[in-house]
mmCIF file of C-alpha atoms and ligand atoms in Angstrom:
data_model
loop_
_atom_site.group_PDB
_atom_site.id
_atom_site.type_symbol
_atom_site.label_atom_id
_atom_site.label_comp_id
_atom_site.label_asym_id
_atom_site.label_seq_id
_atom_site.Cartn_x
_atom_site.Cartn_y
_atom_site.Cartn_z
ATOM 1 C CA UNK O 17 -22.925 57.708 32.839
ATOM 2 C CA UNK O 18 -20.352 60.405 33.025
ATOM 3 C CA UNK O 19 -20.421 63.234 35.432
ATOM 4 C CA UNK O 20 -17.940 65.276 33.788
ATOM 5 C CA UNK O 21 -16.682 66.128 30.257
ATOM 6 C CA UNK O 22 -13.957 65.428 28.306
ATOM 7 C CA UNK O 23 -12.606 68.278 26.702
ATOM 8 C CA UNK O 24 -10.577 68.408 22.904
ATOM 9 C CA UNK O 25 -9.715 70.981 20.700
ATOM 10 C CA UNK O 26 -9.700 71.047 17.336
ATOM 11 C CA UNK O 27 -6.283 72.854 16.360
ATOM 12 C CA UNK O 28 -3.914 74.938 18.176
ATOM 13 C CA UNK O 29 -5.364 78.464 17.454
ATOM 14 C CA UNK O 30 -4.841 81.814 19.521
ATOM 15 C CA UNK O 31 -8.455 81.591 20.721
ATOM 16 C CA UNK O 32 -7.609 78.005 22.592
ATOM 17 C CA UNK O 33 -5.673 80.454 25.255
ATOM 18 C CA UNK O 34 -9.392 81.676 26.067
ATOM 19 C CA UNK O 35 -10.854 78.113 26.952
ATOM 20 C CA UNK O 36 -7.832 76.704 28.414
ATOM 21 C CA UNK O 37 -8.390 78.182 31.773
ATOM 22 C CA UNK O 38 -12.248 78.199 31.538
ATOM 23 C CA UNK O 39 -12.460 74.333 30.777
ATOM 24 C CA UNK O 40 -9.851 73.994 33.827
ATOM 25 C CA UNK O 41 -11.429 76.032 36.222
ATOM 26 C CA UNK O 42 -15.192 74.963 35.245
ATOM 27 C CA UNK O 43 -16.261 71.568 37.779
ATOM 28 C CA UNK O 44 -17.268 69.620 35.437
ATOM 29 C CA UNK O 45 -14.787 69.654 32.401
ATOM 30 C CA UNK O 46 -11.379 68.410 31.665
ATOM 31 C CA UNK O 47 -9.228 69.170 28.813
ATOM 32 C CA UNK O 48 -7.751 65.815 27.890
ATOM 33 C CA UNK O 49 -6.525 66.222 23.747
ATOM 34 C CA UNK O 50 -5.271 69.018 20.844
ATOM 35 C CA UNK O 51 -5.535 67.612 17.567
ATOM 36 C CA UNK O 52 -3.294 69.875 14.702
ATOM 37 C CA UNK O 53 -2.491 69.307 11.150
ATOM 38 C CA UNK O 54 0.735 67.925 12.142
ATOM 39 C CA UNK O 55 1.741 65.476 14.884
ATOM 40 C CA UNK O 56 4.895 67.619 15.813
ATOM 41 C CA UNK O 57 2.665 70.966 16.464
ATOM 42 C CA UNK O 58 0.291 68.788 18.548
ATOM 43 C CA UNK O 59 2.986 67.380 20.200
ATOM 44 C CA UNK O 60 4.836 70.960 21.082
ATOM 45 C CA UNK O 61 1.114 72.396 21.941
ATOM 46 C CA UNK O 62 0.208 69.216 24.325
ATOM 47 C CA UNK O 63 3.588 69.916 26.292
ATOM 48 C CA UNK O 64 3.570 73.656 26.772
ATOM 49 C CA UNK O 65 -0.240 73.279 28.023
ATOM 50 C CA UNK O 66 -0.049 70.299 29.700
ATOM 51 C CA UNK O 67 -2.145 68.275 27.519
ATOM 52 C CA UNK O 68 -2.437 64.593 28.014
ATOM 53 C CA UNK O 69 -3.372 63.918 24.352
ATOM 54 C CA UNK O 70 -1.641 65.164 21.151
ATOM 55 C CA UNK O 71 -2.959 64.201 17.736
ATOM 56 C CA UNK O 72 -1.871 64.697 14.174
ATOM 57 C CA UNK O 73 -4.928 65.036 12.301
ATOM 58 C CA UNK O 74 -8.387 66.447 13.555
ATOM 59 C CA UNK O 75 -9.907 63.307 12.194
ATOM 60 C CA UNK O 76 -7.674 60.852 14.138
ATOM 61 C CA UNK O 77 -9.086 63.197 17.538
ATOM 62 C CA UNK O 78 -12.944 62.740 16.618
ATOM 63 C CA UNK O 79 -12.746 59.496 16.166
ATOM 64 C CA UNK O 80 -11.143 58.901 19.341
ATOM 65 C CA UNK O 81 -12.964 57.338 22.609
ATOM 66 C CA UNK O 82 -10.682 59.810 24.841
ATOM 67 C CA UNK O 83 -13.100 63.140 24.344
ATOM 68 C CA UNK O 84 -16.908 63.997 24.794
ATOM 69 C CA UNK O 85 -16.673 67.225 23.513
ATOM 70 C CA UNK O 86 -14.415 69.543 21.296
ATOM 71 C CA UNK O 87 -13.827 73.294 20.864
ATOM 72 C CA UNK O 88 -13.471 74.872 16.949
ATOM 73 C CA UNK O 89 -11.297 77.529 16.776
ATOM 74 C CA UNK O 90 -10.885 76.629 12.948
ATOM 75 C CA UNK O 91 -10.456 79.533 10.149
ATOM 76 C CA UNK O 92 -14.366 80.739 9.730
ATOM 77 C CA UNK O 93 -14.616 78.290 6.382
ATOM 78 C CA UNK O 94 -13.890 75.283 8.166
ATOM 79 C CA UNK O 95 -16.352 75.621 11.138
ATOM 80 C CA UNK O 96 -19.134 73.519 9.142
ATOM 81 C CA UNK O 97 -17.011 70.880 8.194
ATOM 82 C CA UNK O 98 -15.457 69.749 11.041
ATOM 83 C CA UNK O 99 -18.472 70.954 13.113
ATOM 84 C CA UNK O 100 -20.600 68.004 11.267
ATOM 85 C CA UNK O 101 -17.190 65.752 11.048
ATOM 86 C CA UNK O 102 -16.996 65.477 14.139
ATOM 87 C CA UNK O 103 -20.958 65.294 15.489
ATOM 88 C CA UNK O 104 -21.227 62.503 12.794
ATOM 89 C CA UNK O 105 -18.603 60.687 15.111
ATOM 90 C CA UNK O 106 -20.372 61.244 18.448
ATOM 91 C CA UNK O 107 -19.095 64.567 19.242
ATOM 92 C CA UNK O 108 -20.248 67.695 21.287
ATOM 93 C CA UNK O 109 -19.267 70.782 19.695
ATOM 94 C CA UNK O 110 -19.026 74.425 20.295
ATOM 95 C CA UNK O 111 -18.034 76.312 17.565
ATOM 96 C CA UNK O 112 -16.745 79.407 16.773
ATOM 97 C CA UNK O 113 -18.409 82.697 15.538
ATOM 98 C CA UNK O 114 -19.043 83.152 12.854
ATOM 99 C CA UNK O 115 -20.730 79.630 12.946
ATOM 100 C CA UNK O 116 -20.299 78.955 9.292
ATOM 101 C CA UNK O 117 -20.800 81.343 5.860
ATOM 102 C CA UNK O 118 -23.932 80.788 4.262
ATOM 103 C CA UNK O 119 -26.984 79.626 5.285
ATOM 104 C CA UNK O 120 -26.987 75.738 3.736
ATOM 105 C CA UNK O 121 -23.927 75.509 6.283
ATOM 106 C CA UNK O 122 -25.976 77.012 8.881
ATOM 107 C CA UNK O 123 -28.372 74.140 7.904
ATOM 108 C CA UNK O 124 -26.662 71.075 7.601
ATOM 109 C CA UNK O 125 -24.745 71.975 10.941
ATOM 110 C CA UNK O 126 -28.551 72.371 12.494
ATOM 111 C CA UNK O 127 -29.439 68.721 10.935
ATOM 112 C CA UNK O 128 -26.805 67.102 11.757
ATOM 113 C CA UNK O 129 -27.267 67.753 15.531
ATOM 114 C CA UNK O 130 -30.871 66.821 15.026
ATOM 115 C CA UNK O 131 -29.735 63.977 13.634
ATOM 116 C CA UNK O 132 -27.369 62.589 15.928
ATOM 117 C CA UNK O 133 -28.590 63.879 19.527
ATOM 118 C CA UNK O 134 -25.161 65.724 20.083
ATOM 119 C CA UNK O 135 -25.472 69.231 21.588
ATOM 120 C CA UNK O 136 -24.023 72.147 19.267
ATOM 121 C CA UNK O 137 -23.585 75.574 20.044
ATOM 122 C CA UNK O 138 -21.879 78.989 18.540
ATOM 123 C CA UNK O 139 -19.119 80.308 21.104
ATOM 124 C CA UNK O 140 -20.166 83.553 21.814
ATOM 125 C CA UNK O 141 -19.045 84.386 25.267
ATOM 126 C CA UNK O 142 -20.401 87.636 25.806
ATOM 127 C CA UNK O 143 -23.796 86.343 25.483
ATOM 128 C CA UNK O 144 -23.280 83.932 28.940
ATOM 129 C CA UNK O 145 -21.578 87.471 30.300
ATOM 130 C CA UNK O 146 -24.173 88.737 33.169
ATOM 131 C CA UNK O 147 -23.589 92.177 31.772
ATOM 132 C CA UNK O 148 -25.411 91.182 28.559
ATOM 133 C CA UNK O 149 -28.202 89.368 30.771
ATOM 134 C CA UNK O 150 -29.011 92.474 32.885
ATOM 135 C CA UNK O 151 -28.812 94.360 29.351
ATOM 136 C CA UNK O 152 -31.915 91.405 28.431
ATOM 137 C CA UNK O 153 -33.750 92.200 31.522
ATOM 138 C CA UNK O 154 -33.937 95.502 31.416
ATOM 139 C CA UNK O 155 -35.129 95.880 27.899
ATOM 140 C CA UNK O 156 -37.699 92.908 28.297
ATOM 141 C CA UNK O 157 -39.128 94.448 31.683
ATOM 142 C CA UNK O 158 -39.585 97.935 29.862
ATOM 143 C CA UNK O 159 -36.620 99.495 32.699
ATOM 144 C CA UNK O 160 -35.544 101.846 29.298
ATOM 145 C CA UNK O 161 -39.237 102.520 27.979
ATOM 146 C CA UNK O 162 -39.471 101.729 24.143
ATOM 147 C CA UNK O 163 -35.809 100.993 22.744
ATOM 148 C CA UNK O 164 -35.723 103.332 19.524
ATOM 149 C CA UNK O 165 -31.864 102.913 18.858
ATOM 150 C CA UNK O 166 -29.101 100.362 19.776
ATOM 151 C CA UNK O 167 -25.454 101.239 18.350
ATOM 152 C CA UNK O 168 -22.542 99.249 18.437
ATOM 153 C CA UNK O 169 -18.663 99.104 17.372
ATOM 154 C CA UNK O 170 -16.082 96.519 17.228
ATOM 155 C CA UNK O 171 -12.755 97.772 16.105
ATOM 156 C CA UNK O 172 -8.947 97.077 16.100
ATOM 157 C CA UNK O 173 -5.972 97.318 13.895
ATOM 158 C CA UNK O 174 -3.518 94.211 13.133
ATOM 159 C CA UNK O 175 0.156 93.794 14.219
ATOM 160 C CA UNK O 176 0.721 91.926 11.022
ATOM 161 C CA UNK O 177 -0.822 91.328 8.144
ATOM 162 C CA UNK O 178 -0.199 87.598 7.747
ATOM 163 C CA UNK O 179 -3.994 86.867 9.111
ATOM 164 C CA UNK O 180 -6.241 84.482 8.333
ATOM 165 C CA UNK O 181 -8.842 87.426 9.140
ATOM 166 C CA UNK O 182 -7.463 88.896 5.706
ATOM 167 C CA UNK O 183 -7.909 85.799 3.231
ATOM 168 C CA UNK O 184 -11.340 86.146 1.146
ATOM 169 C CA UNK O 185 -12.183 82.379 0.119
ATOM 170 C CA UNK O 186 -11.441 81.669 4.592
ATOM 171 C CA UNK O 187 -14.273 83.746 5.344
ATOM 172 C CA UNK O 188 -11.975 86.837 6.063
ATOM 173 C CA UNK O 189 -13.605 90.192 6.851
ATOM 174 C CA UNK O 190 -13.954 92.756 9.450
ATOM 175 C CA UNK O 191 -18.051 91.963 9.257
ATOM 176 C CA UNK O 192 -17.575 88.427 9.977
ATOM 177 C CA UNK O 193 -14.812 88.714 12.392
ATOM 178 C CA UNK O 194 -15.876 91.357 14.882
ATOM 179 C CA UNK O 195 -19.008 93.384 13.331
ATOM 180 C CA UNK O 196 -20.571 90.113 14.375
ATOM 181 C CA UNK O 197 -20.551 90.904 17.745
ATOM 182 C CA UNK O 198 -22.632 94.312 17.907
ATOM 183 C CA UNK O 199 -24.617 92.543 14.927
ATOM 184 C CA UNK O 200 -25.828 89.558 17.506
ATOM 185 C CA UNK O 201 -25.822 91.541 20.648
ATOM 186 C CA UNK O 202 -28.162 94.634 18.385
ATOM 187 C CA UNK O 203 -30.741 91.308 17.783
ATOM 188 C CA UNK O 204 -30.809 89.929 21.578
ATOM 189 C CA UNK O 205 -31.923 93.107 22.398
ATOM 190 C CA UNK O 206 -34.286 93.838 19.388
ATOM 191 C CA UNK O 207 -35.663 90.035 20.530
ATOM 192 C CA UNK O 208 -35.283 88.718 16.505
ATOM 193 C CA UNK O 209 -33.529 89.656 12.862
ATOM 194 C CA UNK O 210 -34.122 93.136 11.450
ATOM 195 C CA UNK O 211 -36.376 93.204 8.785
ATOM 196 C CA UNK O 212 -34.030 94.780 6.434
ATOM 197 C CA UNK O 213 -30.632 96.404 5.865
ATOM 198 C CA UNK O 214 -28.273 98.367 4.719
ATOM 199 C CA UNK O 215 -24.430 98.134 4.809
ATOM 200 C CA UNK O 216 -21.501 99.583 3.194
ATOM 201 C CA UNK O 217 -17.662 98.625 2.951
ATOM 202 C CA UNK O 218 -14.289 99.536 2.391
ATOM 203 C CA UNK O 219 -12.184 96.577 1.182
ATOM 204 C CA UNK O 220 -8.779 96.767 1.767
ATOM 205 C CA UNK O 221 -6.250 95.323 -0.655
ATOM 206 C CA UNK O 222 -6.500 91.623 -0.154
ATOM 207 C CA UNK O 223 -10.268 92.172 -1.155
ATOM 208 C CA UNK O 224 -12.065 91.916 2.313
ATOM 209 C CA UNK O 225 -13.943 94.437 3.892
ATOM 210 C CA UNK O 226 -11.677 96.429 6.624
ATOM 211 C CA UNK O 227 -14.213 98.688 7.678
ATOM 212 C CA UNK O 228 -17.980 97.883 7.603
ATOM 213 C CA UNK O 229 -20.840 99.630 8.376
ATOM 214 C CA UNK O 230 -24.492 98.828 8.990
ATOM 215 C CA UNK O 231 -28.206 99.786 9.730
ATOM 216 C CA UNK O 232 -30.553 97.370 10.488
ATOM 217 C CA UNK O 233 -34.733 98.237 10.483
ATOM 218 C CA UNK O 234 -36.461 96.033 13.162
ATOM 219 C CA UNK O 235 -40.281 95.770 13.619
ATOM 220 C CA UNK O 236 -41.740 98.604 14.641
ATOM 221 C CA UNK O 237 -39.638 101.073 13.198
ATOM 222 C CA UNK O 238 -36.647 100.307 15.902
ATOM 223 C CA UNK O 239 -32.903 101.022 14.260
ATOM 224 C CA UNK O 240 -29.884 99.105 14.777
ATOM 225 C CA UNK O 241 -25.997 100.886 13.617
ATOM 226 C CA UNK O 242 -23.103 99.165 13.730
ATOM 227 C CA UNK O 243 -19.567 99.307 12.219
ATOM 228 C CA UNK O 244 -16.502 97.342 12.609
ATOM 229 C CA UNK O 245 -12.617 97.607 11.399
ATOM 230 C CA UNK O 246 -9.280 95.885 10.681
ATOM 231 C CA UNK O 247 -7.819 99.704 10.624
ATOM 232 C CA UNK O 248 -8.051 101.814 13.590
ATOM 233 C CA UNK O 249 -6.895 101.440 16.971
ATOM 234 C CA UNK O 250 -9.114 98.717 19.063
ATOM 235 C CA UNK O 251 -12.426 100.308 19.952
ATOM 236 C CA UNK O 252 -15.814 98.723 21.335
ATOM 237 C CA UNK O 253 -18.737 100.106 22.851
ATOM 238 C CA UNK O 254 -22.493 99.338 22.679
ATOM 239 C CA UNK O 255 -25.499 101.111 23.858
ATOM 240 C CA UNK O 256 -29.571 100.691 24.111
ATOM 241 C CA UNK O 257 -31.371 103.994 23.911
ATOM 242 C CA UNK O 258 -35.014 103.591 24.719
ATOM 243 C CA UNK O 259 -37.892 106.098 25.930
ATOM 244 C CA UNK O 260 -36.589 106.333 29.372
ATOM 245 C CA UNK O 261 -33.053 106.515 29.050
ATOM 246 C CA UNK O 262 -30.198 104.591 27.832
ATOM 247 C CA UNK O 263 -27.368 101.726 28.877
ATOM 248 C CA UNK O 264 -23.983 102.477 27.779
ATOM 249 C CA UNK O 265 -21.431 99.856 27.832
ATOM 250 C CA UNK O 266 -17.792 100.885 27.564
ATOM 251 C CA UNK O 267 -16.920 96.987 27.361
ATOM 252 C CA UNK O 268 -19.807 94.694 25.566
ATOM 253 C CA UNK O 269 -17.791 92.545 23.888
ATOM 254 C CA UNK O 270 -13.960 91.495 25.122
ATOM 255 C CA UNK O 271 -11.852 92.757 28.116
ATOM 256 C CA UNK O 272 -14.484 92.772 30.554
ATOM 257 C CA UNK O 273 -12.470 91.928 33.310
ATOM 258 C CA UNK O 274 -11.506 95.173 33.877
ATOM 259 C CA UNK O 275 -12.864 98.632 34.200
ATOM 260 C CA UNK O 276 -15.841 97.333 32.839
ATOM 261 C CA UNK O 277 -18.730 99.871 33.152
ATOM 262 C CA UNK O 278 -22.545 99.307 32.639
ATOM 263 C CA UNK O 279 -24.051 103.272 32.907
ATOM 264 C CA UNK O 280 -27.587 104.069 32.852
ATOM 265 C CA UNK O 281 -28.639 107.514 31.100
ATOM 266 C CA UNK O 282 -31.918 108.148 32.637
ATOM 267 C CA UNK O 283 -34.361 110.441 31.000
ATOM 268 C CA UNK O 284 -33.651 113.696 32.477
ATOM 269 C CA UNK O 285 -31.084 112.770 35.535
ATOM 270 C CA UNK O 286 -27.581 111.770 36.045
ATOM 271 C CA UNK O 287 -25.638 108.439 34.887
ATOM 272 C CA UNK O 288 -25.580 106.090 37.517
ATOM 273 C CA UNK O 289 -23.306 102.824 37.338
ATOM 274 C CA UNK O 290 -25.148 98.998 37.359
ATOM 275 C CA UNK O 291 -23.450 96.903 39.241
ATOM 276 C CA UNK O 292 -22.887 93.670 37.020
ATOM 277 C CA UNK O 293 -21.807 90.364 39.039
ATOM 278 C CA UNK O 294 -17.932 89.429 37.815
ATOM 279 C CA UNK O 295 -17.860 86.414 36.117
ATOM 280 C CA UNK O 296 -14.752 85.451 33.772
ATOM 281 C CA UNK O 297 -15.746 86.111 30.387
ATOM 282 C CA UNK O 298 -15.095 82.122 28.575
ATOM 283 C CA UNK O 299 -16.921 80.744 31.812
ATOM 284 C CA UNK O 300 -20.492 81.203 30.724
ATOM 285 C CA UNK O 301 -20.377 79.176 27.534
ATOM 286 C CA UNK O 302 -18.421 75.926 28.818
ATOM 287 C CA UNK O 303 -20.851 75.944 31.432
ATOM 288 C CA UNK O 304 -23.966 76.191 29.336
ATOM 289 C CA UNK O 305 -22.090 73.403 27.492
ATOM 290 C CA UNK O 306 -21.653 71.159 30.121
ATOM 291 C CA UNK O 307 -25.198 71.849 31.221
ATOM 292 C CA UNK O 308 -26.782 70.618 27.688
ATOM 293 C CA UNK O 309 -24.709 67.697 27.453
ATOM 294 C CA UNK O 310 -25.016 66.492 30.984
ATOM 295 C CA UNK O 311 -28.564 67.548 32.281
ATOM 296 C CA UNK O 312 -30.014 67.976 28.936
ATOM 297 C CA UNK O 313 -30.653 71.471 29.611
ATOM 298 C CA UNK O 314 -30.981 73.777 26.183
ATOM 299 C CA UNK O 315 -28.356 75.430 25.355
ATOM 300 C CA UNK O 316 -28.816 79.488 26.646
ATOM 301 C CA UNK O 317 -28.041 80.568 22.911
ATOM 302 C CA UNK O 318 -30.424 79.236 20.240
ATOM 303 C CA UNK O 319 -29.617 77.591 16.519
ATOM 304 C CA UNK O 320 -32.380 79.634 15.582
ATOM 305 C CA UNK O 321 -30.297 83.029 16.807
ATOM 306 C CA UNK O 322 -27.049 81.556 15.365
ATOM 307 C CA UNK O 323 -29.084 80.810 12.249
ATOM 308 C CA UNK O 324 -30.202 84.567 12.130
ATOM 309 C CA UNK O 325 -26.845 86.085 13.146
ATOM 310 C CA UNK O 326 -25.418 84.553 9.623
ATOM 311 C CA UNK O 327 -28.787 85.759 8.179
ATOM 312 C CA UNK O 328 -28.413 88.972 8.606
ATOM 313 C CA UNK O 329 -24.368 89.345 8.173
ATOM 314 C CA UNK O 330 -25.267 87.585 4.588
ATOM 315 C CA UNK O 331 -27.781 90.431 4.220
ATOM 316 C CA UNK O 332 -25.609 93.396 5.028
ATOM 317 C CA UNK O 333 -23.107 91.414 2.529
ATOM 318 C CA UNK O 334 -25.459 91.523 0.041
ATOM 319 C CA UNK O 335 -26.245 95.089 0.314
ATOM 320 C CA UNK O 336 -22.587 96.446 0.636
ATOM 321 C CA UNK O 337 -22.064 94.390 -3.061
ATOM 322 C CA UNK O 338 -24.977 95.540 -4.327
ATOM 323 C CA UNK O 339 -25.830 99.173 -3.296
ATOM 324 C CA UNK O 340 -29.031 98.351 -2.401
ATOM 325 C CA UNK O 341 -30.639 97.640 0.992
ATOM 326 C CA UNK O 342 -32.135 94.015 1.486
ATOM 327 C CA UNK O 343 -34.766 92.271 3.211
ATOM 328 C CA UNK O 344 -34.274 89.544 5.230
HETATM 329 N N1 NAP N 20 -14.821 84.278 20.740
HETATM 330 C C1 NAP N 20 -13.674 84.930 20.737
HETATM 331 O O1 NAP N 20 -13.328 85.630 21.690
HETATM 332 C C2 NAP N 20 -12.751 84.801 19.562
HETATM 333 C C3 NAP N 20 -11.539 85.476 19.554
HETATM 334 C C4 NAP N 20 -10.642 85.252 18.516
HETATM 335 C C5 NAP N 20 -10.998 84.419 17.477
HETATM 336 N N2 NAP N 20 -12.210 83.807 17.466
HETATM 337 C C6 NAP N 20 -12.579 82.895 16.374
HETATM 338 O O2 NAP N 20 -11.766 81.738 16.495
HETATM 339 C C7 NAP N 20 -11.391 81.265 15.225
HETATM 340 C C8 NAP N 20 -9.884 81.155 15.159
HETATM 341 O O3 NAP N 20 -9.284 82.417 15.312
HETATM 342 P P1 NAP N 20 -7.750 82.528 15.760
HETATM 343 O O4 NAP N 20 -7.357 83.939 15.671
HETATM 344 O O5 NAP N 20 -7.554 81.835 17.066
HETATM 345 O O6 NAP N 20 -7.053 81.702 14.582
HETATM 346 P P2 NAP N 20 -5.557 81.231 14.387
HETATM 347 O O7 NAP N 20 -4.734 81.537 15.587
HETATM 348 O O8 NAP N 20 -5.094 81.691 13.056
HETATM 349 O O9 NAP N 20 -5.716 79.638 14.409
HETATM 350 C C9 NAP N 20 -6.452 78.937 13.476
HETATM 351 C C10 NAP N 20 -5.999 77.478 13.562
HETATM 352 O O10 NAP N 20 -6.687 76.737 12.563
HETATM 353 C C11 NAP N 20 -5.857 75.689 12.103
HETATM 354 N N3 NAP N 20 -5.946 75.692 10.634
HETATM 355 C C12 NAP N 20 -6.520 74.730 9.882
HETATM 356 N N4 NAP N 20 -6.454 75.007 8.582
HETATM 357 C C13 NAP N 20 -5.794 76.174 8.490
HETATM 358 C C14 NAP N 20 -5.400 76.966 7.396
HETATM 359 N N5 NAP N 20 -5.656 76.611 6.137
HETATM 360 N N6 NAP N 20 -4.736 78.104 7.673
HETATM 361 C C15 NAP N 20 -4.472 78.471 8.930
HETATM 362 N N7 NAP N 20 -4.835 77.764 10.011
HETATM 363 C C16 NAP N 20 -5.482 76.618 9.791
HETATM 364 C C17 NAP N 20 -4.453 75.920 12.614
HETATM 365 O O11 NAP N 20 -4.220 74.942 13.614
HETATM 366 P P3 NAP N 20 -3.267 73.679 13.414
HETATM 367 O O12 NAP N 20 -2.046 74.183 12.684
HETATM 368 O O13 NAP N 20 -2.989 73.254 14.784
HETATM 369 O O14 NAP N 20 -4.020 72.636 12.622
HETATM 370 C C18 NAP N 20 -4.512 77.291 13.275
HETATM 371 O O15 NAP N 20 -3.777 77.341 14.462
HETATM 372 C C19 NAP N 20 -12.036 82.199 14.202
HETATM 373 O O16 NAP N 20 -13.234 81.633 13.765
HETATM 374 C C20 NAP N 20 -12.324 83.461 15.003
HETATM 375 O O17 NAP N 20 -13.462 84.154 14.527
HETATM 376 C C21 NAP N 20 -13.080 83.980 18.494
#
């Protein structure tokens, strides 16, 4: 039995810079492989991270004996494919967000962990953030009264337009890219999917949606807004606004390393600052990683909550096409 876990990833994209130094400085992972589409990128990634292991095709990495685990930072239409490619050949994997675009992905991602015992789980850091679990607690032990409202935005603008954020058929889109975020963090607090929605979009010329809006109707008549874009100058925020007061978060989502703020809005007195423990912000998932595939733990985010996060951005889809709202 192994005590640690060995670490590939599945391409050399941006977000790899992320888990680098979280697999490194976690106790009980070690990066050992990069697999590109071409032995010569591998090669020039492997050497300028200090890689052991370089391949030249994704498949030739899964079906090595060298890794445990691997990391998909794949364009959003390739996250169910190599997701299942590479549980079918004994694989751990964490995925990206969005886990996959449409629900029969969703699905055959879900059986094929079932079906072959490997752990998978959708990389959304924030979620393992302690900000976002004293967020939890206080809305489940009734600290802001009834929550009435949440409200969240994810925003930036590109440097260039040569994205793979931009291309329609790769799962492109603001919604999916960041509008995901307040989307998932607006259901851990609402504690399940809205009932129904209602988005609208602006799609920019190569046919995606650069700015998104939506509202989201939970049980018991609590509202969800949130709105994302590929156009304006990078922007987040999120806040819970209950009976009692309200949390503000200036950082929710990315960045939280510094000036982060957690404020509480009580009912009828001034903001006072939560203290939040620091924590770096790729930590949390390789962790809960390492804890599912090594104690058997469950992971900390569900299938059933990734399931419903692609739910519900399908949903709000839907209704931007259509002009109607949609029930989930
Ligand atoms: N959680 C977060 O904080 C966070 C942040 C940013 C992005 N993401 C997610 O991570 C994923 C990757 O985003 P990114 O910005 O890092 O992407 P990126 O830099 O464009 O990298 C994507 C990688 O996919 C590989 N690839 C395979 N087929 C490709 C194709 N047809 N076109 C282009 N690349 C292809 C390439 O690697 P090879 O050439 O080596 O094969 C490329 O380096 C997305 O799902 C995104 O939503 C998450």
């Amino acid at each position: 039995m192994r005590n640690t876990i060995r670490w590939g990833l599945l391409s050399t994209a941006n977000i790899n810079r992320r888990l680098i130094p979280a697999i490194r400085a976690s106790q009980r992972g070690e990066l050992v492989a990069v697999a590109s589409r071409s032995q010569a990128s591998a090669n020039q990634y492997a050497a300028t991270w200090a890689i052991p292991h370089a391949f030249g095709s994704y498949e030739a990495m899964l079906a090595s004996d060298e890794i445990d685990a691997v990391y998909i930072g794949l364009p959003n239409h390739l996250h169910a494919h190599w997701s299942i490619r590479a549980m079918e050949l004994g694989k751990h994997v964490l995925c990206e967000k969005p886990f996959a675009l449409t629900l029969d992905e969703v699905e055959a991602m879900i059986a094929t962990a079932h079906a072959t015992g490997r752990v998978l789980a959708e990389a959304f850091m924030y979620r393992h953030h302690p900000q976002t679990k004293i967020v939890g607690d206080w809305v489940r032990t009734g600290r802001l009264g009834d929550i009435s409202l949440v409200r969240g935005i994810f925003n930036f603008a590109f440097t260039s337009r040569d994205n793979i954020r931009l291309v329609p058929e790769w799962g492109g889109g603001c919604l999916w890219d960041v509008g995901i975020y307040p989307l998932s963090f607006a259901q851990f607090v609402m504690g399940g999917p809205p009932e129904w929605v209602s988005g609208a979009q602006w799609l920019g010329e190569s046919g995606v949606d650069e700015t998104f809006a939506g509202q989201m109707v939970y049980p018991g008549g609590r509202l969800a807004q949130i709105a994302s874009a590929f156009r304006t100058p990078f922007q987040t925020y999120f806040e819970v606004i209950g009976t009692a007061g309200r949390l503000y978060l200036n950082k929710p989502f990315v960045g939280l390393e510094e000036n982060r703020q957690l404020l509480f809005y009580p009912a009828g007195g001034d903001p006072q600052e939560i203290p939040v423990p620091e924590q770096a912000l790729y930590a949390g998932e390789v962790a809960d990683m390492h804890a599912a595939i090594l104690d058997g733990q469950p992971p900390y985010l569900t299938l059933a909550e990734t399931r419903n996060h692609i739910r519900t951005c399908l949903a709000l889809y839907q209704s931007a096409r259509t002009r109607q709202t949609v029930a989930l």
